[in-house]
Amino acid sequence: MNEPRQPTCILAIESSCDETAAAVVRDGRRVASNVIASQHELHEEYGGVVPEIASRAHLERIGPIVDRALLEAGIDLEDLDAVAAGVRPGLIGSLLVGVSFAKALAWSRGLPFLGVDHVESHLLAGLIDRPEVAWPAVGLVVSGGHTCLYELSGPLDLRLLGATIDDAAGEAFDKAATMLGLPYPGGPELDRLAEDSGAEPEVELPISLMRRDSLDFSFSGVKTAMLYAIRGTPRREGGRTVFERSAEDLAPKQRAVLAASFRHAVVAALVRKTTLALEATGARTLLAGGGVVANRLLRRELEALAVARGLELRMPAMAYCMDNAAMLGVTAHERLVRGQRDPLETTASPTTRRGR
Ligand code: KG4
Ligand code: ZN
């Protein structure tokens, strides 16, 4: 049964990786503002996020971003009921900027502080602007840093079913895109190449399933297979590894086929493990969140899975798939209305509370 929604107005702050974000969320479901400043341009030349650069940029941007979130929501600090921040997981130096800012603001205004889990919040993004979820649900988080499956019996009752033992799916997409010579961050570029070219996944790459009944993921094998498919079999020469060719030697058609093949292998692994989780739990809803949910093949496959199994699929709107603070506001609301608060001694942690 849906309980009446308790009115709340929460400012949430996100700084776990390379996005500085702030949002004002009303009643745990309505987003009054959602401001995101990406740092992609600062990390582009390094081909990945440089932690020191990320935390400095958060520090410079956090004040103006919070101001803008309040302004766009049309509220003052007096209107807030709580301040929340993502406290885990993420880059510790980056997390500390948002957490310290949120705690200082909460303390100075005498407001409750809530430190929330970033990965779990990716799933609750599916609750924004939507009716209540039919529980239990299976939750799939696929992002640049995480690939996890959960069973949820309520918005805050999560049980971790499986996670990646090596690369996250988004990280694998980004690395494969770099191998193909696509610009950073490559996940969306690889998806675009596969989609727009209409290429078939003709190259057989391993679909990593681990043990048949395992709900863990592994993407290192498909990544290595992709490297060899692009550059040929490596050999040792004078103490160095030498490949047969470079990515520039590929014809555009070959490049597109490889992009489609990689996308197919990663999505197939995600969908098969999600199917196993649905069978194991008898869930009525499938929640999917994280940046990789932007992948068009994954979206289509999850839609088909939900139709085939007669369950409701919740994929957040694009703005709430990528890293954002609104999703943290949803989790904070659920905790606030249950009387939960976190002490100001709370600090950031690089891992989730479940340790992965
Ligand atoms: O959730 P997110 O914004 O940040 C993390 O928490 O990591 O996810 C970013 C990740 C990146 O690895 C990016 O390449 C990937 O999501 N991504 C995609 C697509 N759009 C974003 N991967 C595959 N296909 C896409 N369309
Ligand atoms: Zn994320």
CSV table of C-alpha atoms and ligand atoms in Angstrom, one decimal, residues 19 118 122 142-146 170-171 173-174 185-188 191 290-292 294-296 321-323, ligand 1:
chain,number,residue,atom,x,y,z
A,19,GLU,CA,30.7,15.6,-12.0
A,118,HIS,CA,25.7,6.8,-4.6
A,122,HIS,CA,21.3,5.2,-9.0
A,142,VAL,CA,25.7,-0.1,-14.6
A,143,SER,CA,28.0,2.8,-14.6
A,144,GLY,CA,31.6,3.8,-15.2
A,145,GLY,CA,32.6,2.6,-11.7
A,146,HIS,CA,30.0,0.0,-10.8
A,170,GLY,CA,31.0,1.5,-18.4
A,171,GLU,CA,34.8,1.3,-17.8
A,173,PHE,CA,33.0,0.4,-22.9
A,174,ASP,CA,35.3,3.4,-22.3
A,185,PRO,CA,34.6,9.3,-22.7
A,186,GLY,CA,34.1,6.6,-25.3
A,187,GLY,CA,31.1,4.6,-24.0
A,188,PRO,CA,28.5,6.8,-25.8
A,191,ASP,CA,27.3,3.0,-28.8
A,290,GLY,CA,23.7,4.3,-14.1
A,291,GLY,CA,25.3,5.9,-17.1
A,292,VAL,CA,25.4,2.7,-19.2
A,294,ALA,CA,21.9,5.2,-21.8
A,295,ASN,CA,23.1,2.4,-24.1
A,296,ARG,CA,20.5,1.9,-26.8
A,321,CYS,CA,20.9,8.0,-15.5
A,322,MET,CA,24.2,9.8,-15.5
A,323,ASP,CA,25.7,11.0,-12.3
B,1,KG4,O1,26.7,6.8,-13.9
B,1,KG4,P1,27.8,7.5,-14.6
B,1,KG4,O2,27.5,8.9,-15.2
B,1,KG4,O3,29.0,7.7,-13.8
B,1,KG4,C1,29.5,6.7,-12.9
B,1,KG4,O4,28.9,6.6,-11.7
B,1,KG4,O5,30.4,6.0,-13.3
B,1,KG4,O6,28.3,6.6,-15.8
B,1,KG4,C2,29.3,6.9,-16.7
B,1,KG4,C3,29.6,5.7,-17.6
B,1,KG4,C4,30.8,6.0,-18.5
B,1,KG4,O7,31.7,4.8,-18.4
B,1,KG4,C5,30.2,6.1,-19.9
B,1,KG4,O8,31.1,5.7,-20.9
B,1,KG4,C6,29.0,5.2,-19.8
B,1,KG4,O9,28.5,5.4,-18.5
B,1,KG4,N1,28.0,5.4,-20.8
B,1,KG4,C7,27.8,4.6,-21.8
B,1,KG4,C8,26.8,5.2,-22.6
B,1,KG4,N2,26.5,6.5,-22.1
B,1,KG4,C9,27.3,6.6,-21.0
B,1,KG4,N3,28.2,3.3,-22.1
B,1,KG4,C10,27.7,2.7,-23.1
B,1,KG4,N4,26.8,3.3,-24.0
B,1,KG4,C11,26.3,4.5,-23.7
B,1,KG4,N5,25.4,5.1,-24.5
